[in-house]
XYZ file of C-alpha atoms in Angstrom:
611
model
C 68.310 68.277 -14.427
C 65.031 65.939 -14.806
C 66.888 63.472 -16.624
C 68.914 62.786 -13.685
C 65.563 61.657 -11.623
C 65.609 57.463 -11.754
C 62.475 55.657 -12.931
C 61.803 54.515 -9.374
C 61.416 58.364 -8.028
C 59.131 59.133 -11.374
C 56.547 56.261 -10.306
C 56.839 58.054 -6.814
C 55.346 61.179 -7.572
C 51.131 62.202 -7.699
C 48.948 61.914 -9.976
C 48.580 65.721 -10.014
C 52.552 66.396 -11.201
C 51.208 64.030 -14.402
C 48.741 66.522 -15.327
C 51.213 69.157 -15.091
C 53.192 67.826 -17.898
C 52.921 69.975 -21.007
C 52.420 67.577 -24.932
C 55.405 67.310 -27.149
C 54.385 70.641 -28.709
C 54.699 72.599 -25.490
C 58.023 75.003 -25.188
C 60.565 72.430 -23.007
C 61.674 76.100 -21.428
C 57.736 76.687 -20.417
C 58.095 73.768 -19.350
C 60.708 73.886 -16.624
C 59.668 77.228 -15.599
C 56.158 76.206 -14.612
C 57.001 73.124 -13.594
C 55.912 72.129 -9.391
C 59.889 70.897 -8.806
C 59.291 70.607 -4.939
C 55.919 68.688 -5.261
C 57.833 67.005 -7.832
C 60.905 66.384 -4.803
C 58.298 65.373 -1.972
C 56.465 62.504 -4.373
C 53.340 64.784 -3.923
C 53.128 64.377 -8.097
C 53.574 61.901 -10.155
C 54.738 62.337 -13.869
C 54.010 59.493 -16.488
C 56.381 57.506 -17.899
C 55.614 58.154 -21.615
C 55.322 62.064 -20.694
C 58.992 61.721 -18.616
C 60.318 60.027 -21.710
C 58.579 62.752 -24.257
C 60.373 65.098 -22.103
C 64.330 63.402 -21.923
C 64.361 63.091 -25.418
C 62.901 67.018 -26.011
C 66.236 68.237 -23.523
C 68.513 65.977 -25.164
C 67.798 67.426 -28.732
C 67.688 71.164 -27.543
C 69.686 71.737 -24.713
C 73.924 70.822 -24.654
C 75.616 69.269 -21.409
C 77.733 72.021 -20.085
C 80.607 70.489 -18.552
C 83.586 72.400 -18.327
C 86.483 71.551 -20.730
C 84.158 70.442 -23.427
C 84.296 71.442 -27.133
C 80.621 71.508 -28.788
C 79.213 73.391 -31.789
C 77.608 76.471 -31.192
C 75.660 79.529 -33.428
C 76.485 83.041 -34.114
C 73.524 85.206 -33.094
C 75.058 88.560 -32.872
C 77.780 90.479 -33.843
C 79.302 93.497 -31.918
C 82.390 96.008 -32.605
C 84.715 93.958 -29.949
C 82.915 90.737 -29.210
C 80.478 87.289 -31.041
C 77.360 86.034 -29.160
C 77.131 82.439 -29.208
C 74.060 80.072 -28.967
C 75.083 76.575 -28.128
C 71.925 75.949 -26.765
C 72.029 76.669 -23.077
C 70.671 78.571 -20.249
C 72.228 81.680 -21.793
C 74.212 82.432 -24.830
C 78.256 83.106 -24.771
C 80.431 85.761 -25.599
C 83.980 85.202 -27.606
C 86.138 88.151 -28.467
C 86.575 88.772 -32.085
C 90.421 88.879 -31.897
C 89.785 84.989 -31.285
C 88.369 85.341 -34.918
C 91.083 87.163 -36.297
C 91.973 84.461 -39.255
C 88.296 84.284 -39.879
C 87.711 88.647 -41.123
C 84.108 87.186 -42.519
C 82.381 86.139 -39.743
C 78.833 86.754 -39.841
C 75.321 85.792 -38.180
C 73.957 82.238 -38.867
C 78.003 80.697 -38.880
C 78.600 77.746 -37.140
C 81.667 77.421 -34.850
C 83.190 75.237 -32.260
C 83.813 76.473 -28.264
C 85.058 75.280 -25.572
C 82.897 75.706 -22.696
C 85.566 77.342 -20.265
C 82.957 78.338 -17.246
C 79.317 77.330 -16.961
C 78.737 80.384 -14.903
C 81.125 83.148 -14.005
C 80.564 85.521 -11.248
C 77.806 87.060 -13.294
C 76.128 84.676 -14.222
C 77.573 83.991 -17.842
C 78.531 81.430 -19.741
C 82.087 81.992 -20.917
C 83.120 80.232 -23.760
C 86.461 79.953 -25.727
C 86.724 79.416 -29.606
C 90.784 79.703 -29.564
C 90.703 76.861 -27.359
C 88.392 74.782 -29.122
C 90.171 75.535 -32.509
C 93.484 74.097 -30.305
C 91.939 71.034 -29.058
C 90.790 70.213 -33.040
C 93.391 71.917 -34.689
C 96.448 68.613 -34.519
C 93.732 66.175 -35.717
C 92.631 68.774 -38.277
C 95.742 69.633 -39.661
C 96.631 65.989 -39.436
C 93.623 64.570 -41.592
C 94.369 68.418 -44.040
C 98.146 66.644 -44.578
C 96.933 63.086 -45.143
C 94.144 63.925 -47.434
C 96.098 66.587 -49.603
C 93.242 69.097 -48.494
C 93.400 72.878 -48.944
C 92.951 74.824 -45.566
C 92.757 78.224 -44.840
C 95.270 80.265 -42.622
C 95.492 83.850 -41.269
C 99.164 85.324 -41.800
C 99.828 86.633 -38.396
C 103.250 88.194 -38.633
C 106.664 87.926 -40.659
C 109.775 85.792 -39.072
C 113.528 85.134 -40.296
C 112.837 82.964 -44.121
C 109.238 83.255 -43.947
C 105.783 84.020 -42.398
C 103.808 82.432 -39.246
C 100.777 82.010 -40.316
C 97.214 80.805 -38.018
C 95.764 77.255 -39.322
C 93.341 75.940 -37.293
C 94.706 78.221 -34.141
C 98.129 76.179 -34.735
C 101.083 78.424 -35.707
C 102.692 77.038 -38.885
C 105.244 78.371 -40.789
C 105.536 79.161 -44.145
C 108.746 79.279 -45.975
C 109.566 82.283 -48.325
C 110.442 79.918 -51.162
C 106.796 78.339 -50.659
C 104.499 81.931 -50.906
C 104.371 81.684 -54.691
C 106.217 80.296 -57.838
C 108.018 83.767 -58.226
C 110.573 84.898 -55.448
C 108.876 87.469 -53.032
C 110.457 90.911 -52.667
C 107.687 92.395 -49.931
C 106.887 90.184 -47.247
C 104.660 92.889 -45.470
C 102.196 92.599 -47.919
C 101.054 89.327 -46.920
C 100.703 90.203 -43.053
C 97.166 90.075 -41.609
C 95.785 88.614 -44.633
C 93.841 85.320 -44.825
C 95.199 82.947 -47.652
C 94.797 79.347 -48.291
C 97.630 76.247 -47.798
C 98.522 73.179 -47.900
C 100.205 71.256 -45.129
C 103.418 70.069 -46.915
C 104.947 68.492 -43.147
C 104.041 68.078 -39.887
C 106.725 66.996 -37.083
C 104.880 65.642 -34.554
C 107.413 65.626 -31.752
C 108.330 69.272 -31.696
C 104.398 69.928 -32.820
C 105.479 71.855 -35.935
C 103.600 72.360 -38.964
C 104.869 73.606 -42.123
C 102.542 75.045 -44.844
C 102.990 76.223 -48.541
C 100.936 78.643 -50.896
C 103.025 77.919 -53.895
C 101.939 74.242 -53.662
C 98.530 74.785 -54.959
C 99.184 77.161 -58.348
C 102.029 74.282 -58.757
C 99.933 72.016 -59.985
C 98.653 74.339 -62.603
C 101.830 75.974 -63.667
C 103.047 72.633 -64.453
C 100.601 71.965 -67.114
C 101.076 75.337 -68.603
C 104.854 74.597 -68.534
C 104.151 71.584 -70.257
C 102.261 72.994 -72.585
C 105.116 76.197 -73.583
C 107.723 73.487 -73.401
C 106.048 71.836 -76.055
C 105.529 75.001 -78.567
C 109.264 75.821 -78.256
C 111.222 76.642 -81.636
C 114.471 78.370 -81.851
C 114.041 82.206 -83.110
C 110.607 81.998 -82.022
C 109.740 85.679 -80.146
C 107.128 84.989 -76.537
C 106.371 87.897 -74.416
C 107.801 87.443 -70.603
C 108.320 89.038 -67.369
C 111.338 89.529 -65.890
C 111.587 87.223 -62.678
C 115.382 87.987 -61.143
C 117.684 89.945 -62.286
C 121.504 88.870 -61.333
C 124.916 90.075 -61.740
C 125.562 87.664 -65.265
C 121.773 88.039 -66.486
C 117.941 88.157 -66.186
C 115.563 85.038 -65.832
C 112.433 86.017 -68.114
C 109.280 84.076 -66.564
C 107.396 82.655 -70.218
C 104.398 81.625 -68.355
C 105.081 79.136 -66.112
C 108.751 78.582 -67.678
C 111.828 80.350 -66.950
C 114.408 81.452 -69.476
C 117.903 83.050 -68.862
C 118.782 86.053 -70.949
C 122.610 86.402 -70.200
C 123.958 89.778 -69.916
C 125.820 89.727 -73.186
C 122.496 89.298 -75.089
C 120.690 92.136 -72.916
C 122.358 94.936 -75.416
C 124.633 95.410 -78.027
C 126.149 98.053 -76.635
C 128.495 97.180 -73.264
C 126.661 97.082 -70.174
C 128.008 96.767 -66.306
C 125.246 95.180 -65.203
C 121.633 93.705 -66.582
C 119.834 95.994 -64.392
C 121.518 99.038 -66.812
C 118.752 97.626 -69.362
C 115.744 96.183 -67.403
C 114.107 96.148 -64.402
C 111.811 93.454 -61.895
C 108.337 92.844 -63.410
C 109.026 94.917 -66.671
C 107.350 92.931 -69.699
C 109.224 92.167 -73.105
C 109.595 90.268 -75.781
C 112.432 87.897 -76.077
C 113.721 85.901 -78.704
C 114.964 82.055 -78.317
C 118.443 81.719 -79.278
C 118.925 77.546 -77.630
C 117.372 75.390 -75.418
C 118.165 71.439 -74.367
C 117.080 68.458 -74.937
C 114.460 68.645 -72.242
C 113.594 71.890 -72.916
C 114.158 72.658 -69.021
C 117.075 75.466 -69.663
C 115.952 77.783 -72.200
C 118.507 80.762 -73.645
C 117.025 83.479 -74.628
C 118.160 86.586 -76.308
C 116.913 90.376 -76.234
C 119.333 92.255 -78.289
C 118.752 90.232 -80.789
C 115.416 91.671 -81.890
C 117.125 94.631 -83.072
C 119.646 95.011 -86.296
C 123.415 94.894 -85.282
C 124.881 98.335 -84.757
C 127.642 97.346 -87.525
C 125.174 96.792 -90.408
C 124.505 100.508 -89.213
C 127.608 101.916 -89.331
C 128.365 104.334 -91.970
C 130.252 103.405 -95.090
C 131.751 106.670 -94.896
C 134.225 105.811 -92.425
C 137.302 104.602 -93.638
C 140.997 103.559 -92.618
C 142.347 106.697 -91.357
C 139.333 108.654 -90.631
C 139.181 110.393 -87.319
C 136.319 109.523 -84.736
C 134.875 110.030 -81.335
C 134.114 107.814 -78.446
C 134.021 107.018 -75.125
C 135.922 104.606 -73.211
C 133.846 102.008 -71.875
C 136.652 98.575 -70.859
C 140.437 98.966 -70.130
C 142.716 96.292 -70.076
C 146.034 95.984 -69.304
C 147.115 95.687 -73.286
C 144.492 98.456 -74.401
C 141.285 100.280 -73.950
C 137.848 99.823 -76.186
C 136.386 102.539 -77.663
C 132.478 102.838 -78.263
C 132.288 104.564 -81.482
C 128.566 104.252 -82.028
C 126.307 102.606 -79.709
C 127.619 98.394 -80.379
C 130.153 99.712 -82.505
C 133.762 99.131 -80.571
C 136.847 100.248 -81.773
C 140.587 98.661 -79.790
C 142.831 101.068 -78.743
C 146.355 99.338 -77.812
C 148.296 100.688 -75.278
C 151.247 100.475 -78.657
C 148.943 102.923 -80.075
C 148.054 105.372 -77.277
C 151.993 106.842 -76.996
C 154.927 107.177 -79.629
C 157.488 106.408 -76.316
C 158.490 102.563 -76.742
C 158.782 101.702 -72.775
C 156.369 99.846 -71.489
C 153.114 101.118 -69.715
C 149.823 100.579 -69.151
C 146.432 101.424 -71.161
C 145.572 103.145 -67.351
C 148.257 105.711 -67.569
C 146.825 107.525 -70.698
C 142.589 106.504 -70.280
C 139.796 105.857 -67.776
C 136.333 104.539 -68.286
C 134.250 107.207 -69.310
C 136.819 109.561 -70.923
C 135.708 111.029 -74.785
C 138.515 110.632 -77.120
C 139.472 110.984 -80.694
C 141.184 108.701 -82.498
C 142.255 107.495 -85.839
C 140.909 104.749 -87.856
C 144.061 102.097 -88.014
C 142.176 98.822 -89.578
C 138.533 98.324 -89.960
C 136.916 94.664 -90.861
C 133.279 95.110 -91.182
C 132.704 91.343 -91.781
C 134.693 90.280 -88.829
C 133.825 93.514 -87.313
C 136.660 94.761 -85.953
C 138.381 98.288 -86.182
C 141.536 99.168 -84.634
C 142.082 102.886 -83.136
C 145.213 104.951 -82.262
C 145.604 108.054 -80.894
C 149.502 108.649 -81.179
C 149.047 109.008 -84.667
C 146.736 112.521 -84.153
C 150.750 114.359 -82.850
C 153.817 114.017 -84.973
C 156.050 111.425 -85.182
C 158.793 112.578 -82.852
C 161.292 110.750 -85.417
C 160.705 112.622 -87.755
C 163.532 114.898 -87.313
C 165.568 113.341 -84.584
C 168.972 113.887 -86.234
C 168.102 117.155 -85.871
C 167.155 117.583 -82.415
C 169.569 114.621 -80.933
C 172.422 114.644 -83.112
C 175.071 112.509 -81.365
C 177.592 114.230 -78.980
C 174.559 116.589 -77.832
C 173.898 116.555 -74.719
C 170.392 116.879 -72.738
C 168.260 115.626 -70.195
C 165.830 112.871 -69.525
C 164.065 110.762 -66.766
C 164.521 107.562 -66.182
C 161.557 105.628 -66.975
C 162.862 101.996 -67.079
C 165.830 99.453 -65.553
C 167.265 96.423 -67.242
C 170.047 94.335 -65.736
C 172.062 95.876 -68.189
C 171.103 99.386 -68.456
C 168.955 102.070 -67.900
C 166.008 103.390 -70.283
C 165.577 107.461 -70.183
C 163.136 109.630 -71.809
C 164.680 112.283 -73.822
C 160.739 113.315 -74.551
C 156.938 111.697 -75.339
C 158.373 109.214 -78.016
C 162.039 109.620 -77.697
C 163.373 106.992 -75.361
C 167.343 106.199 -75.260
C 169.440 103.305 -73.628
C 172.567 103.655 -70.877
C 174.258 101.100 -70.524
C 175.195 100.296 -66.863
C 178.936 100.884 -68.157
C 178.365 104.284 -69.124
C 176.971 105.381 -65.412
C 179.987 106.039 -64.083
C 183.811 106.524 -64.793
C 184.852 105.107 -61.642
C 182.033 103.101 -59.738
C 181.457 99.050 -60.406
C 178.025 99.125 -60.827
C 176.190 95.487 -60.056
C 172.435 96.759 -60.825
C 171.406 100.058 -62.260
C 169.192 100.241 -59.326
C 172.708 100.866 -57.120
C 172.720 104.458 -59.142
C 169.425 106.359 -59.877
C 165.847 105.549 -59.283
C 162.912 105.529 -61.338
C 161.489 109.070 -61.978
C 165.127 110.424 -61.635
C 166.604 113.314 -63.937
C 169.788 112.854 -65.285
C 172.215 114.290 -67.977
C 173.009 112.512 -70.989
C 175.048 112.920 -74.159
C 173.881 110.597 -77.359
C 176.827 108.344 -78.095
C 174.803 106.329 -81.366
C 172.078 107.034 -83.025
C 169.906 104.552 -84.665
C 167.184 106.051 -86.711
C 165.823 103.089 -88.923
C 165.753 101.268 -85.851
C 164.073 103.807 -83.739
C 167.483 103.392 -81.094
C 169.512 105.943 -79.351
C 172.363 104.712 -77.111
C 173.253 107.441 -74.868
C 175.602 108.003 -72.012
C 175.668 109.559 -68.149
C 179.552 109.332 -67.301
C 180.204 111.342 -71.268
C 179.038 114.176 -69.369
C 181.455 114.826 -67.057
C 185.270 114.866 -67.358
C 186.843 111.499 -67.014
C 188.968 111.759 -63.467
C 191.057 108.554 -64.435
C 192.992 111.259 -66.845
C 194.536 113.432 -63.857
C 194.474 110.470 -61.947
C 197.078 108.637 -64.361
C 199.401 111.536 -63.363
C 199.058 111.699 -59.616
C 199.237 108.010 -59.122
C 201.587 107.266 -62.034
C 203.772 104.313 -61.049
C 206.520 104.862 -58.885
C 204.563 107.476 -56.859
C 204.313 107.212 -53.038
C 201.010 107.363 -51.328
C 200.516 107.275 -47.329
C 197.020 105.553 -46.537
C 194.902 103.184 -44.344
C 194.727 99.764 -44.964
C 190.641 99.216 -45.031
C 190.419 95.636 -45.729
C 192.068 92.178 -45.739
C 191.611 89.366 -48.238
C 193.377 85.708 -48.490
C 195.512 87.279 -51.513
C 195.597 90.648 -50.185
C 194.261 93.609 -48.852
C 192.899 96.857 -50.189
C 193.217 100.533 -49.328
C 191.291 103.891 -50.391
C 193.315 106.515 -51.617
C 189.665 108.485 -52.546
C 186.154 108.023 -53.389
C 187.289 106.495 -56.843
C 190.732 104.669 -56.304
C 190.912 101.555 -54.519
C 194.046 99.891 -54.653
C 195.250 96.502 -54.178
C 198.326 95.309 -52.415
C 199.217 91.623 -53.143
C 200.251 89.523 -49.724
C 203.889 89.357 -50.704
C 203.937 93.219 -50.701
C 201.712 93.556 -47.003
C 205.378 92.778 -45.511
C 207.269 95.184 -43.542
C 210.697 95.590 -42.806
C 210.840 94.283 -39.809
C 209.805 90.983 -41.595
C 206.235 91.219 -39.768
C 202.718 91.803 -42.228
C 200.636 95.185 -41.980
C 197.337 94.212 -40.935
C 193.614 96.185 -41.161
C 193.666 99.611 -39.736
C 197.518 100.440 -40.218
C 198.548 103.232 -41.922
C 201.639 103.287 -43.975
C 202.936 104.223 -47.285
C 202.431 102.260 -50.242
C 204.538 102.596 -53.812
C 202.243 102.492 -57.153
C 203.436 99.690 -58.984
C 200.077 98.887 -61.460
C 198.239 101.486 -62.960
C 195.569 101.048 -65.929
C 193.756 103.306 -66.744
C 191.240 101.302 -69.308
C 190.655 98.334 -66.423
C 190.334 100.341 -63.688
C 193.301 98.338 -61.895
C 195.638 100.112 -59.350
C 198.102 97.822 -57.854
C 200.140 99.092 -53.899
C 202.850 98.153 -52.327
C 204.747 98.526 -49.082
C 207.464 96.183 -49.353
C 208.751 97.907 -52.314
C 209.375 100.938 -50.623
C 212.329 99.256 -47.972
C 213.455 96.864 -50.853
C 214.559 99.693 -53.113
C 215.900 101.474 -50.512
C 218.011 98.662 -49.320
C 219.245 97.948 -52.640
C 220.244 101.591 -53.091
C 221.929 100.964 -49.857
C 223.367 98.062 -51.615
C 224.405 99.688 -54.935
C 226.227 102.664 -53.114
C 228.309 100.156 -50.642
C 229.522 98.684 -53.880
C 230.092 101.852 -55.605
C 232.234 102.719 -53.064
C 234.230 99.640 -51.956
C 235.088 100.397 -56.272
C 236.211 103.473 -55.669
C 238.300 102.458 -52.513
C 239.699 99.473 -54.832
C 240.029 102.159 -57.643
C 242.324 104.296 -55.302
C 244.193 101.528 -54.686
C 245.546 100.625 -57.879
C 248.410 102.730 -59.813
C 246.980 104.638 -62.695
C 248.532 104.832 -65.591
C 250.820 108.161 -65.005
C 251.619 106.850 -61.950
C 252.997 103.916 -64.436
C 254.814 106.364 -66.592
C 256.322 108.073 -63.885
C 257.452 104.904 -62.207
C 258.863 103.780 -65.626
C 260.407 107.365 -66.149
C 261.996 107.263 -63.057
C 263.686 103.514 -63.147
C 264.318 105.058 -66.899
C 266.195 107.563 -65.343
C 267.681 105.596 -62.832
C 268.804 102.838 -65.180
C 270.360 105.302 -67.222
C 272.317 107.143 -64.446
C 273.902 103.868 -63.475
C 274.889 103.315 -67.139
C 276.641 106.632 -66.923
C 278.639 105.613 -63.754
C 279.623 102.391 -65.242
């Protein structure tokens, strides 16, 4: 307050308020206290120039300017459980509450920090001061000269968010991207929350005031010369010690030290694995082997199976073609299953080999994944290593004595298993399967599509009409099995025989009728005509003369015309017969002759006698 005095009220005052004027050495706070401020106001002393000067320059080295709004440096002289006194060198110290401290955990006594003087004097008489303000008010041209000079600042990591962290630079909430936390991929975010860690500002966007930070930056730098360095010791078949990074569904990325590698899941094991994770797990340590790398070293192959001796060089020379052995199904495919003999050992199972029936089927319908099964040894290549397995071969072959147990004319039953467009395929047993032909279904239905018959998974009886064994064929037959109804019906609807029935259909050349469930007849249009010269037409019912019957085609031929025709030429051939007999009657016969003859004999020779 004495500095606002002009020099024209300090050459006003006595003589006396000179005197009053403690040296240089003197305590500026003395000072003011002791100091005669209303002789000082009413001229009554006078202070001298050199001693006013003395004085200026002592309050403008120890005591701040406390205007509101104003960021200065101030002193930590105490420390509580809640709250930080601060000396910035005014009529009384501050207090800040350490939750404004929060991204600083070692604050101590003696540090120097920046406040913002919020209130010279609240109600009591304190100064109240404001570090999380003053940190704002710095913090843009702090982070800005951190970005522009490349400069490593320290942030508090105040809570996790959606791809990241928030973290507290300079009071400024930044972000920091999950990719950017460290070189390896972060599987616990928590762990970084409420910990202080250092950055460095990788972007600012000063129009929506955001500020984006990264940890992995600054071991970047440093990784990359160790990279350089591994890159440049790389041989193939040389074994390095690594930690697995990621694990994913087609392998696991080993980290070498700076450099990543790929072990793909075919050189985790020898043995067949679903998934990498089967064989590792995150941060286990290893040794790997490099199998390839390119040019620029930057994708690296590496293999872990490989530093172990292949399962085949293993295998026992004991086993031989024809051997049994044990396993467990680990693939299926639609043409077979593989069978782990020994662990890396496989052995192919296909589906040819897994039944003795020849219809088709799938691998699925004998096996699953998992099952144990025996098999026999079919081939076995131990350079190529492969060995082929079969399992049919542990039963009889059902062949063996099928003249036997199928001769042909013996009938049985089977299920049909199979259609064709010519035929259906039934299973006499496991092994045995035989062959209709879609003209042995039926004696009396025209069958299109087997499919029109029977079903799949249908029973039906068969007799064995051939029998093929060389070939592994039997032909057999549905309609053998049954009595043929074409024989009795060559006798009821032999030709000439006269059937009443329903005309069910009309064609251009015709229409047909149904004398049963197995005879359909045909009656040409020439023979549709009645005798009343009009044509029979759908629905009427008449009878119909058999003109056509065969029995080997199937064929019945009807007709109604025929029936009035024949009568009227009967008609026809009596007339006649009888107009011959009327003529017949007519004419003398030959004793009528005689006797005519006898009697002009007689009467000839009676006039003879008169003459």
């Amino acid at each position: 307050m004495a500095e606002e005095k002009t020099n024209a009220e300090v050459e006003a005052t006595t003589e006396a308020t000179q005197q009053a004027v403690e040296t240089p050495q003197q305590d500026p706070k003395e000072f003011l206290e002791n100091f005669n401020w209303e002789k000082y106001e009413q001229g009554i002393e006078r202070v001298d120039d050199s001693k006013l000067k003395e004085f200026e320059e002592l309050v403008a080295e120890n005591f701040v300017d406390t205007a509101d709004e104003e960021v200065v440096e101030g002193t930590v002289v105490y420390i509580t459980d809640r709250e930080a006194i601060i000396d910035i060198n005014a009529k009384s110290e501050g207090v800040i509450s350490l939750n404004e401290f929060r991204y600083n955990p070692g604050l101590k006594v003696g540090d120097k920090v920046e406040v913002l003087i919020d209130i010279r004097e609240d109600k009591s008489g304190q100064l109240v001061l404001s570090h999380r303000k003053a940190r704002t008010i710095m913090a843009w041209d702090r982070v800005n000269a951190a970005h522009d000079k490349e400069e490593i600042v320290s942030g508090f990591v105040k809570c996790r968010t959606k791809g990241g962290m928030i973290v507290d630079v300079f009071g400024i909430e930044a972000f920091l991207p999950g990719s950017q936390i460290d070189v390896k991929p972060i599987r616990d975010y928590d762990q970084y929350v409420n910990k202080t860690m250092e950055f460095k500002v990788v972007k600012i966007n000063h129009e929506f005031k955001n500020v984006v930070v990264s940890h992995k930056a600054l071991i970047e730098a440093d990784i990359e010369e160790q990279k350089k360095e591994i890159i440049s010791q790389l041989e193939k078949g040389q074994v390095l010690e690594g930690v697995v990074k990621n694990i994913t569904s087609y392998g696991v990325f080993i980290d070498l030290g700076g450099v990543d590698g790929l072990v793909h899941i075919t050189d985790l094991s020898w043995s067949r694995i679903n998934h990498p994770n089967e064989v590792v797990e995150l941060d286990q340590k290893l040794n790997v082997v490099i199998l390839d790398f390119d040019e620029n070293k930057s994708r690296i192959q590496l293999g872990l199976k490989q530093l172990e001796k292949h399962p085949w060089e293993a295998l026992s020379e004991e086993i031989k073609i024809g051997d049994k052995v044990k396993g467990k199904v680990v693939v299926i495919a639609d043409y077979g299953a593989f069978i782990e003999v020994v662990e890396g050992v496989e052995g192919l199972i296909h589906v040819s080999e897994m039944s003795w029936s020849t219809h088709l089927r799938s691998a699925q319908d004998f096996v699953k994944v998992g099952d144990e099964v025996e098999a026999v040894v079919l081939t076995l290549d131990r350079e190529d290593r492969k060995m082929s397995l079969g399992i049919k071969q542990l039963t009889p072959d059902p062949w063996t004595d099928i003249t036997t147990k199928y001769p042909v004319g013996s009938k049985h039953k089977g299920i049909v298993r199979n259609f064709t467009n010519f035929g259906v395929f039934v299973e006499l047993e496991e092994g045995i399967d035989g062959l209709i032909y879609i003209s042995d279904l039926s004696w009396t239905k025209k069958i299109k599509h087997p499919s029109e018959f029977t079903n799949v998974g249908d029973t039906l009886e068969v007799e064995v009409l051939e029998l093929d064994v060389d070939g592994r064929k039997l032909s057999l037959g549905h309609k053998q099995t049954t009595e043929n109804p074409w024989d009795k019906y060559e006798t009821e609807f032999a030709l000439g025989t006269v059937h009443t029935a329903t005309i069910s259909d009309v064609v251009d050349k015709g229409a047909t009728i149904e004398f049963n469930e197995d005879i359909t007849a045909f009656i040409p249009q020439r023979h549709l005509e009645k005798e009343d010269g009009k044509k029979l037409g759908k629905g009427d019912e008449a009878e119909f003369k058999i003109i056509e019957f065969n029995k080997d085609f199937k064929r019945v031929v009807a007709s109604h015309t025929a029936i009035f025709r024949e009568e009227e030429q009967r008609n026809v051939k009596a007339a006649v017969k009888r107009q011959a007999a009327s003529a017949d009657e007519a004419k003398p016969t030959l004793g009528d002759a005689n006797d005519a003859l006898q009697a002009l004999k007689d009467k000839m020779e009676a006039d003879s006698k008169k003459k």
